[in-house]
Amino acid sequence: MALLEVRDVHSYYGNIHALKGLSITVEEGEIVTLIGANGAGKTTTLRTICGVIKPRQGSVSLEGENLEPFKIHEIVYKGVALVPEGRRIFSRLTVYENLDMGAYHRIDNDGIAEDFDRVFVLFPRLKERRNQVAGTLSGGEQQMLATARALMAHPRLMLLDEPSMGLAPVLVESIFETIQEINREGTTILLVEQNAHMALQVAHRGYVLQTGEIVLDGTAEALRNNPMVQKSYLGIE
């Protein structure tokens, strides 16, 4: 049984049909990537999984349990954490307070302390700036903070929405190395990313999304070698 199964999902914004029968699976322990152009439906897919949008048709299941009846915060309790596009940190709170907010629903104090240690090992720069107001961090540091805040929820499944957006190339490499390390430590990841080259370097499998529909899927290696993916997303003629 897949950890995440999205089956024949149709999602709408008003009368706009954003997802048109989308089906994907994510197995426990995988990094799976969704690639596609702006407006393809990548962010809508993540918003549907975490309950921000309720599909009009189809289902989203976590280890066989339908998530449709649950509210957004209840889906977080079940082990799904979103790192949203654009970071969306609490800019007036400190780094430490942002991280603490990520664990707001937890009562296992020993586990929370362990996860603080974990994120400070993964992101030593955040440890250095733990008392700094988050809004004064650089873009790369804010991305680290948004990712670390999601980890503080101790998720089974992390949804990452455009983690490389607006970052310098050297920081992009660092962020993707950290994504791989998070996965090696046991967190399953669904990655939405316009930088298809980097996404397919770190992912095990991938899906290509166009105007709300999956048009191609396969292993990351197979997608990297696919002529359509090379031409449309990797810049290889």
PDB file of C-alpha atoms in Angstrom:
ATOM      1  CA  MET A   1       0.000   0.000   0.000  1.00  0.00           C
ATOM      2  CA  ALA A   2       1.351   3.410  -1.009  1.00  0.00           C
ATOM      3  CA  LEU A   3       1.926   6.005   1.704  1.00  0.00           C
ATOM      4  CA  LEU A   4       0.112   8.577  -0.459  1.00  0.00           C
ATOM      5  CA  GLU A   5      -2.413   7.809  -3.165  1.00  0.00           C
ATOM      6  CA  VAL A   6      -4.135  10.520  -5.169  1.00  0.00           C
ATOM      7  CA  ARG A   7      -6.774   8.872  -7.330  1.00  0.00           C
ATOM      8  CA  ASP A   8      -8.717  10.480 -10.202  1.00  0.00           C
ATOM      9  CA  VAL A   9      -8.820  13.870  -8.470  1.00  0.00           C
ATOM     10  CA  HIS A  10     -10.717  16.800  -9.973  1.00  0.00           C
ATOM     11  CA  SER A  11     -10.086  20.105  -8.196  1.00  0.00           C
ATOM     12  CA  TYR A  12     -11.547  23.496  -9.026  1.00  0.00           C
ATOM     13  CA  TYR A  13     -11.075  27.180  -8.304  1.00  0.00           C
ATOM     14  CA  GLY A  14     -14.649  28.336  -8.692  1.00  0.00           C
ATOM     15  CA  ASN A  15     -15.540  27.232 -12.212  1.00  0.00           C
ATOM     16  CA  ILE A  16     -11.917  26.769 -13.270  1.00  0.00           C
ATOM     17  CA  HIS A  17     -11.111  23.066 -13.634  1.00  0.00           C
ATOM     18  CA  ALA A  18      -7.544  22.970 -12.262  1.00  0.00           C
ATOM     19  CA  LEU A  19      -6.919  19.229 -11.836  1.00  0.00           C
ATOM     20  CA  LYS A  20      -8.529  16.905 -14.364  1.00  0.00           C
ATOM     21  CA  GLY A  21      -8.473  13.338 -13.127  1.00  0.00           C
ATOM     22  CA  LEU A  22      -5.016  13.469 -11.588  1.00  0.00           C
ATOM     23  CA  SER A  23      -3.626  10.236 -10.134  1.00  0.00           C
ATOM     24  CA  ILE A  24      -0.248   9.822  -8.443  1.00  0.00           C
ATOM     25  CA  THR A  25       1.269   7.582  -5.771  1.00  0.00           C
ATOM     26  CA  VAL A  26       4.163   8.089  -3.375  1.00  0.00           C
ATOM     27  CA  GLU A  27       5.678   5.073  -1.656  1.00  0.00           C
ATOM     28  CA  GLU A  28       7.132   5.324   1.821  1.00  0.00           C
ATOM     29  CA  GLY A  29      10.785   6.378   1.701  1.00  0.00           C
ATOM     30  CA  GLU A  30      10.652   7.913  -1.776  1.00  0.00           C
ATOM     31  CA  ILE A  31      11.342  11.333  -3.189  1.00  0.00           C
ATOM     32  CA  VAL A  32       8.783  11.862  -5.941  1.00  0.00           C
ATOM     33  CA  THR A  33       8.778  15.022  -8.021  1.00  0.00           C
ATOM     34  CA  LEU A  34       6.055  16.823  -9.944  1.00  0.00           C
ATOM     35  CA  ILE A  35       7.415  18.919 -12.794  1.00  0.00           C
ATOM     36  CA  GLY A  36       5.539  21.211 -15.135  1.00  0.00           C
ATOM     37  CA  ALA A  37       5.192  24.765 -16.359  1.00  0.00           C
ATOM     38  CA  ASN A  38       3.556  27.621 -14.460  1.00  0.00           C
ATOM     39  CA  GLY A  39      -0.167  27.005 -14.253  1.00  0.00           C
ATOM     40  CA  ALA A  40       0.146  23.244 -14.787  1.00  0.00           C
ATOM     41  CA  GLY A  41      -1.487  22.484 -11.437  1.00  0.00           C
ATOM     42  CA  LYS A  42       1.520  21.587  -9.293  1.00  0.00           C
ATOM     43  CA  THR A  43       0.691  23.824  -6.336  1.00  0.00           C
ATOM     44  CA  THR A  44      -2.996  22.915  -6.649  1.00  0.00           C
ATOM     45  CA  THR A  45      -2.003  19.276  -6.258  1.00  0.00           C
ATOM     46  CA  LEU A  46      -0.206  19.994  -2.979  1.00  0.00           C
ATOM     47  CA  ARG A  47      -3.061  22.192  -1.744  1.00  0.00           C
ATOM     48  CA  THR A  48      -5.488  19.381  -2.474  1.00  0.00           C
ATOM     49  CA  ILE A  49      -3.375  16.801  -0.641  1.00  0.00           C
ATOM     50  CA  CYS A  50      -3.087  18.917   2.508  1.00  0.00           C
ATOM     51  CA  GLY A  51      -6.783  19.820   2.533  1.00  0.00           C
ATOM     52  CA  VAL A  52      -6.693  23.485   1.530  1.00  0.00           C
ATOM     53  CA  ILE A  53      -8.765  22.523  -1.529  1.00  0.00           C
ATOM     54  CA  LYS A  54     -11.350  19.749  -1.353  1.00  0.00           C
ATOM     55  CA  PRO A  55     -11.645  17.787  -4.602  1.00  0.00           C
ATOM     56  CA  ARG A  56     -15.070  17.590  -6.217  1.00  0.00           C
ATOM     57  CA  GLN A  57     -14.271  14.117  -7.444  1.00  0.00           C
ATOM     58  CA  GLY A  58     -11.664  11.481  -6.584  1.00  0.00           C
ATOM     59  CA  SER A  59      -9.803  10.759  -3.375  1.00  0.00           C
ATOM     60  CA  VAL A  60      -6.595  11.481  -1.467  1.00  0.00           C
ATOM     61  CA  SER A  61      -5.486   8.709   0.882  1.00  0.00           C
ATOM     62  CA  LEU A  62      -2.663   8.438   3.392  1.00  0.00           C
ATOM     63  CA  GLU A  63      -1.750   4.801   3.907  1.00  0.00           C
ATOM     64  CA  GLY A  64      -5.238   3.789   2.801  1.00  0.00           C
ATOM     65  CA  GLU A  65      -7.148   6.336   4.901  1.00  0.00           C
ATOM     66  CA  ASN A  66      -9.232   8.845   2.950  1.00  0.00           C
ATOM     67  CA  LEU A  67      -8.223  12.381   3.993  1.00  0.00           C
ATOM     68  CA  GLU A  68     -11.312  14.118   2.581  1.00  0.00           C
ATOM     69  CA  PRO A  69     -13.274  14.254   5.878  1.00  0.00           C
ATOM     70  CA  PHE A  70     -10.401  15.864   7.775  1.00  0.00           C
ATOM     71  CA  LYS A  71      -9.591  19.530   8.309  1.00  0.00           C
ATOM     72  CA  ILE A  72      -6.206  20.994   7.429  1.00  0.00           C
ATOM     73  CA  HIS A  73      -4.804  20.834  10.964  1.00  0.00           C
ATOM     74  CA  GLU A  74      -6.037  17.258  11.356  1.00  0.00           C
ATOM     75  CA  ILE A  75      -4.131  16.255   8.222  1.00  0.00           C
ATOM     76  CA  VAL A  76      -1.008  17.768   9.809  1.00  0.00           C
ATOM     77  CA  TYR A  77      -1.655  15.620  12.893  1.00  0.00           C
ATOM     78  CA  LYS A  78      -1.745  12.571  10.630  1.00  0.00           C
ATOM     79  CA  GLY A  79       1.756  13.313   9.392  1.00  0.00           C
ATOM     80  CA  VAL A  80       1.545  15.584   6.333  1.00  0.00           C
ATOM     81  CA  ALA A  81       3.522  18.853   6.403  1.00  0.00           C
ATOM     82  CA  LEU A  82       3.663  21.499   3.674  1.00  0.00           C
ATOM     83  CA  VAL A  83       6.595  23.796   2.932  1.00  0.00           C
ATOM     84  CA  PRO A  84       4.702  26.416   0.919  1.00  0.00           C
ATOM     85  CA  GLU A  85       5.851  28.341  -2.108  1.00  0.00           C
ATOM     86  CA  GLY A  86       7.323  31.665  -1.034  1.00  0.00           C
ATOM     87  CA  ARG A  87       8.402  30.384   2.433  1.00  0.00           C
ATOM     88  CA  ARG A  88       5.551  32.107   4.391  1.00  0.00           C
ATOM     89  CA  ILE A  89       7.466  32.215   7.621  1.00  0.00           C
ATOM     90  CA  PHE A  90       6.267  34.270  10.583  1.00  0.00           C
ATOM     91  CA  SER A  91       8.407  37.285   9.812  1.00  0.00           C
ATOM     92  CA  ARG A  92       7.983  39.056  13.179  1.00  0.00           C
ATOM     93  CA  LEU A  93       8.829  35.990  15.242  1.00  0.00           C
ATOM     94  CA  THR A  94      12.334  34.744  15.922  1.00  0.00           C
ATOM     95  CA  VAL A  95      13.815  31.696  14.230  1.00  0.00           C
ATOM     96  CA  TYR A  96      13.283  29.683  17.418  1.00  0.00           C
ATOM     97  CA  GLU A  97       9.660  30.818  17.713  1.00  0.00           C
ATOM     98  CA  ASN A  98       8.990  29.851  14.088  1.00  0.00           C
ATOM     99  CA  LEU A  99      10.374  26.390  14.731  1.00  0.00           C
ATOM    100  CA  ASP A 100       8.332  26.072  17.901  1.00  0.00           C
ATOM    101  CA  MET A 101       5.205  26.937  15.886  1.00  0.00           C
ATOM    102  CA  GLY A 102       5.944  23.967  13.655  1.00  0.00           C
ATOM    103  CA  ALA A 103       5.528  21.688  16.673  1.00  0.00           C
ATOM    104  CA  TYR A 104       2.415  23.435  18.005  1.00  0.00           C
ATOM    105  CA  HIS A 105       0.292  20.263  17.980  1.00  0.00           C
ATOM    106  CA  ARG A 106       2.827  18.025  19.698  1.00  0.00           C
ATOM    107  CA  ILE A 107       2.950  17.126  23.383  1.00  0.00           C
ATOM    108  CA  ASP A 108       6.034  14.863  23.332  1.00  0.00           C
ATOM    109  CA  ASN A 109       8.492  17.315  24.852  1.00  0.00           C
ATOM    110  CA  ASP A 110      11.436  14.935  24.601  1.00  0.00           C
ATOM    111  CA  GLY A 111      10.694  14.349  20.911  1.00  0.00           C
ATOM    112  CA  ILE A 112      10.385  18.078  20.276  1.00  0.00           C
ATOM    113  CA  ALA A 113      13.774  18.670  21.898  1.00  0.00           C
ATOM    114  CA  GLU A 114      15.292  15.946  19.721  1.00  0.00           C
ATOM    115  CA  ASP A 115      13.831  17.550  16.611  1.00  0.00           C
ATOM    116  CA  PHE A 116      15.238  20.950  17.577  1.00  0.00           C
ATOM    117  CA  ASP A 117      18.641  19.270  17.765  1.00  0.00           C
ATOM    118  CA  ARG A 118      17.994  17.560  14.423  1.00  0.00           C
ATOM    119  CA  VAL A 119      17.091  20.722  12.523  1.00  0.00           C
ATOM    120  CA  PHE A 120      20.029  22.608  14.016  1.00  0.00           C
ATOM    121  CA  VAL A 121      22.341  19.871  12.730  1.00  0.00           C
ATOM    122  CA  LEU A 122      20.716  19.990   9.293  1.00  0.00           C
ATOM    123  CA  PHE A 123      20.703  23.804   9.269  1.00  0.00           C
ATOM    124  CA  PRO A 124      23.561  25.074  11.445  1.00  0.00           C
ATOM    125  CA  ARG A 125      22.947  28.609  10.193  1.00  0.00           C
ATOM    126  CA  LEU A 126      19.556  28.556  11.890  1.00  0.00           C
ATOM    127  CA  LYS A 127      21.199  27.590  15.164  1.00  0.00           C
ATOM    128  CA  GLU A 128      23.487  30.591  14.842  1.00  0.00           C
ATOM    129  CA  ARG A 129      20.456  32.819  14.219  1.00  0.00           C
ATOM    130  CA  ARG A 130      17.972  31.169  16.568  1.00  0.00           C
ATOM    131  CA  ASN A 131      17.209  34.464  18.344  1.00  0.00           C
ATOM    132  CA  GLN A 132      17.129  36.565  15.181  1.00  0.00           C
ATOM    133  CA  VAL A 133      13.827  37.948  13.849  1.00  0.00           C
ATOM    134  CA  ALA A 134      12.938  35.729  10.907  1.00  0.00           C
ATOM    135  CA  GLY A 135      11.995  38.580   8.590  1.00  0.00           C
ATOM    136  CA  THR A 136      15.600  39.797   8.632  1.00  0.00           C
ATOM    137  CA  LEU A 137      16.983  36.503   7.270  1.00  0.00           C
ATOM    138  CA  SER A 138      18.182  36.141   3.687  1.00  0.00           C
ATOM    139  CA  GLY A 139      16.015  34.322   1.152  1.00  0.00           C
ATOM    140  CA  GLY A 140      18.057  31.157   1.464  1.00  0.00           C
ATOM    141  CA  GLU A 141      17.896  31.257   5.253  1.00  0.00           C
ATOM    142  CA  GLN A 142      14.138  31.760   5.114  1.00  0.00           C
ATOM    143  CA  GLN A 143      13.824  28.682   2.901  1.00  0.00           C
ATOM    144  CA  MET A 144      15.874  26.726   5.425  1.00  0.00           C
ATOM    145  CA  LEU A 145      13.573  27.976   8.175  1.00  0.00           C
ATOM    146  CA  ALA A 146      10.393  27.048   6.298  1.00  0.00           C
ATOM    147  CA  THR A 147      11.744  23.542   5.709  1.00  0.00           C
ATOM    148  CA  ALA A 148      12.923  23.174   9.301  1.00  0.00           C
ATOM    149  CA  ARG A 149       9.567  24.410  10.614  1.00  0.00           C
ATOM    150  CA  ALA A 150       7.820  21.648   8.644  1.00  0.00           C
ATOM    151  CA  LEU A 151      10.258  19.090  10.052  1.00  0.00           C
ATOM    152  CA  MET A 152       9.292  20.167  13.567  1.00  0.00           C
ATOM    153  CA  ALA A 153       5.846  18.698  12.871  1.00  0.00           C
ATOM    154  CA  HIS A 154       7.651  15.335  12.609  1.00  0.00           C
ATOM    155  CA  PRO A 155       5.924  14.489   9.310  1.00  0.00           C
ATOM    156  CA  ARG A 156       5.770  11.150   7.583  1.00  0.00           C
ATOM    157  CA  LEU A 157       5.214  12.997   4.300  1.00  0.00           C
ATOM    158  CA  MET A 158       6.695  16.393   3.472  1.00  0.00           C
ATOM    159  CA  LEU A 159       5.252  18.431   0.605  1.00  0.00           C
ATOM    160  CA  LEU A 160       7.813  20.864  -0.818  1.00  0.00           C
ATOM    161  CA  ASP A 161       6.565  23.627  -3.112  1.00  0.00           C
ATOM    162  CA  GLU A 162       9.263  25.282  -5.239  1.00  0.00           C
ATOM    163  CA  PRO A 163      12.074  25.246  -2.642  1.00  0.00           C
ATOM    164  CA  SER A 164      14.623  26.702  -5.078  1.00  0.00           C
ATOM    165  CA  MET A 165      12.542  29.701  -6.162  1.00  0.00           C
ATOM    166  CA  GLY A 166      14.518  32.937  -6.074  1.00  0.00           C
ATOM    167  CA  LEU A 167      17.691  31.399  -4.686  1.00  0.00           C
ATOM    168  CA  ALA A 168      21.246  31.753  -5.979  1.00  0.00           C
ATOM    169  CA  PRO A 169      22.614  28.603  -7.683  1.00  0.00           C
ATOM    170  CA  VAL A 170      24.990  27.767  -4.815  1.00  0.00           C
ATOM    171  CA  LEU A 171      22.090  27.885  -2.356  1.00  0.00           C
ATOM    172  CA  VAL A 172      19.934  25.755  -4.661  1.00  0.00           C
ATOM    173  CA  GLU A 173      22.519  22.982  -4.523  1.00  0.00           C
ATOM    174  CA  SER A 174      22.659  23.234  -0.733  1.00  0.00           C
ATOM    175  CA  ILE A 175      18.863  23.066  -0.396  1.00  0.00           C
ATOM    176  CA  PHE A 176      18.637  19.969  -2.592  1.00  0.00           C
ATOM    177  CA  GLU A 177      21.452  18.254  -0.707  1.00  0.00           C
ATOM    178  CA  THR A 178      19.491  18.865   2.485  1.00  0.00           C
ATOM    179  CA  ILE A 179      16.315  17.480   0.894  1.00  0.00           C
ATOM    180  CA  GLN A 180      18.191  14.270   0.156  1.00  0.00           C
ATOM    181  CA  GLU A 181      19.505  14.123   3.723  1.00  0.00           C
ATOM    182  CA  ILE A 182      15.997  14.608   5.139  1.00  0.00           C
ATOM    183  CA  ASN A 183      14.835  11.728   2.960  1.00  0.00           C
ATOM    184  CA  ARG A 184      17.731   9.512   4.048  1.00  0.00           C
ATOM    185  CA  GLU A 185      16.711  10.134   7.647  1.00  0.00           C
ATOM    186  CA  GLY A 186      13.291   8.661   6.910  1.00  0.00           C
ATOM    187  CA  THR A 187      10.938  11.378   5.658  1.00  0.00           C
ATOM    188  CA  THR A 188       9.037  10.708   2.442  1.00  0.00           C
ATOM    189  CA  ILE A 189       8.969  13.724   0.102  1.00  0.00           C
ATOM    190  CA  LEU A 190       6.699  14.967  -2.669  1.00  0.00           C
ATOM    191  CA  LEU A 191       8.608  17.731  -4.430  1.00  0.00           C
ATOM    192  CA  VAL A 192       7.121  20.364  -6.719  1.00  0.00           C
ATOM    193  CA  GLU A 193       9.890  22.137  -8.586  1.00  0.00           C
ATOM    194  CA  GLN A 194      10.323  24.161 -11.783  1.00  0.00           C
ATOM    195  CA  ASN A 195      14.044  23.411 -11.782  1.00  0.00           C
ATOM    196  CA  ALA A 196      13.492  20.039 -13.421  1.00  0.00           C
ATOM    197  CA  HIS A 197      17.199  19.342 -13.747  1.00  0.00           C
ATOM    198  CA  MET A 198      17.764  19.488  -9.978  1.00  0.00           C
ATOM    199  CA  ALA A 199      14.470  17.792  -9.153  1.00  0.00           C
ATOM    200  CA  LEU A 200      15.252  14.801 -11.349  1.00  0.00           C
ATOM    201  CA  GLN A 201      18.737  14.583  -9.850  1.00  0.00           C
ATOM    202  CA  VAL A 202      17.397  13.997  -6.336  1.00  0.00           C
ATOM    203  CA  ALA A 203      14.083  12.205  -7.001  1.00  0.00           C
ATOM    204  CA  HIS A 204      13.495   8.488  -7.345  1.00  0.00           C
ATOM    205  CA  ARG A 205      10.454   8.914  -9.588  1.00  0.00           C
ATOM    206  CA  GLY A 206       8.574  11.737 -11.227  1.00  0.00           C
ATOM    207  CA  TYR A 207       5.407  12.895 -12.938  1.00  0.00           C
ATOM    208  CA  VAL A 208       5.036  15.492 -15.673  1.00  0.00           C
ATOM    209  CA  LEU A 209       1.959  17.659 -15.259  1.00  0.00           C
ATOM    210  CA  GLN A 210       0.379  19.725 -18.038  1.00  0.00           C
ATOM    211  CA  THR A 211      -2.821  21.755 -17.625  1.00  0.00           C
ATOM    212  CA  GLY A 212      -4.033  19.637 -14.736  1.00  0.00           C
ATOM    213  CA  GLU A 213      -3.274  16.232 -16.199  1.00  0.00           C
ATOM    214  CA  ILE A 214      -0.403  13.761 -15.858  1.00  0.00           C
ATOM    215  CA  VAL A 215       1.093  13.283 -19.312  1.00  0.00           C
ATOM    216  CA  LEU A 216       4.173  11.256 -18.392  1.00  0.00           C
ATOM    217  CA  ASP A 217       5.606   9.376 -15.440  1.00  0.00           C
ATOM    218  CA  GLY A 218       8.522   7.095 -14.688  1.00  0.00           C
ATOM    219  CA  THR A 219      11.799   6.797 -12.880  1.00  0.00           C
ATOM    220  CA  ALA A 220      13.867   9.954 -12.616  1.00  0.00           C
ATOM    221  CA  GLU A 221      16.449   8.445 -14.967  1.00  0.00           C
ATOM    222  CA  ALA A 222      13.814   7.572 -17.563  1.00  0.00           C
ATOM    223  CA  LEU A 223      12.382  11.092 -17.422  1.00  0.00           C
ATOM    224  CA  ARG A 224      15.842  12.663 -17.737  1.00  0.00           C
ATOM    225  CA  ASN A 225      16.348  10.630 -20.918  1.00  0.00           C
ATOM    226  CA  ASN A 226      12.901  11.319 -22.360  1.00  0.00           C
ATOM    227  CA  PRO A 227      13.090  13.579 -25.465  1.00  0.00           C
ATOM    228  CA  MET A 228       9.952  15.531 -24.530  1.00  0.00           C
ATOM    229  CA  VAL A 229      11.241  16.224 -21.012  1.00  0.00           C
ATOM    230  CA  GLN A 230      14.666  17.138 -22.342  1.00  0.00           C
ATOM    231  CA  LYS A 231      13.229  19.621 -24.828  1.00  0.00           C
ATOM    232  CA  SER A 232      10.472  21.127 -22.675  1.00  0.00           C
ATOM    233  CA  TYR A 233      12.020  21.141 -19.199  1.00  0.00           C
ATOM    234  CA  LEU A 234      15.762  20.480 -19.378  1.00  0.00           C
ATOM    235  CA  GLY A 235      16.648  22.819 -22.236  1.00  0.00           C
ATOM    236  CA  ILE A 236      18.169  20.052 -24.348  1.00  0.00           C
ATOM    237  CA  GLU A 237      17.326  20.166 -28.036  1.00  0.00           C
TER     238      GLU A 237
END
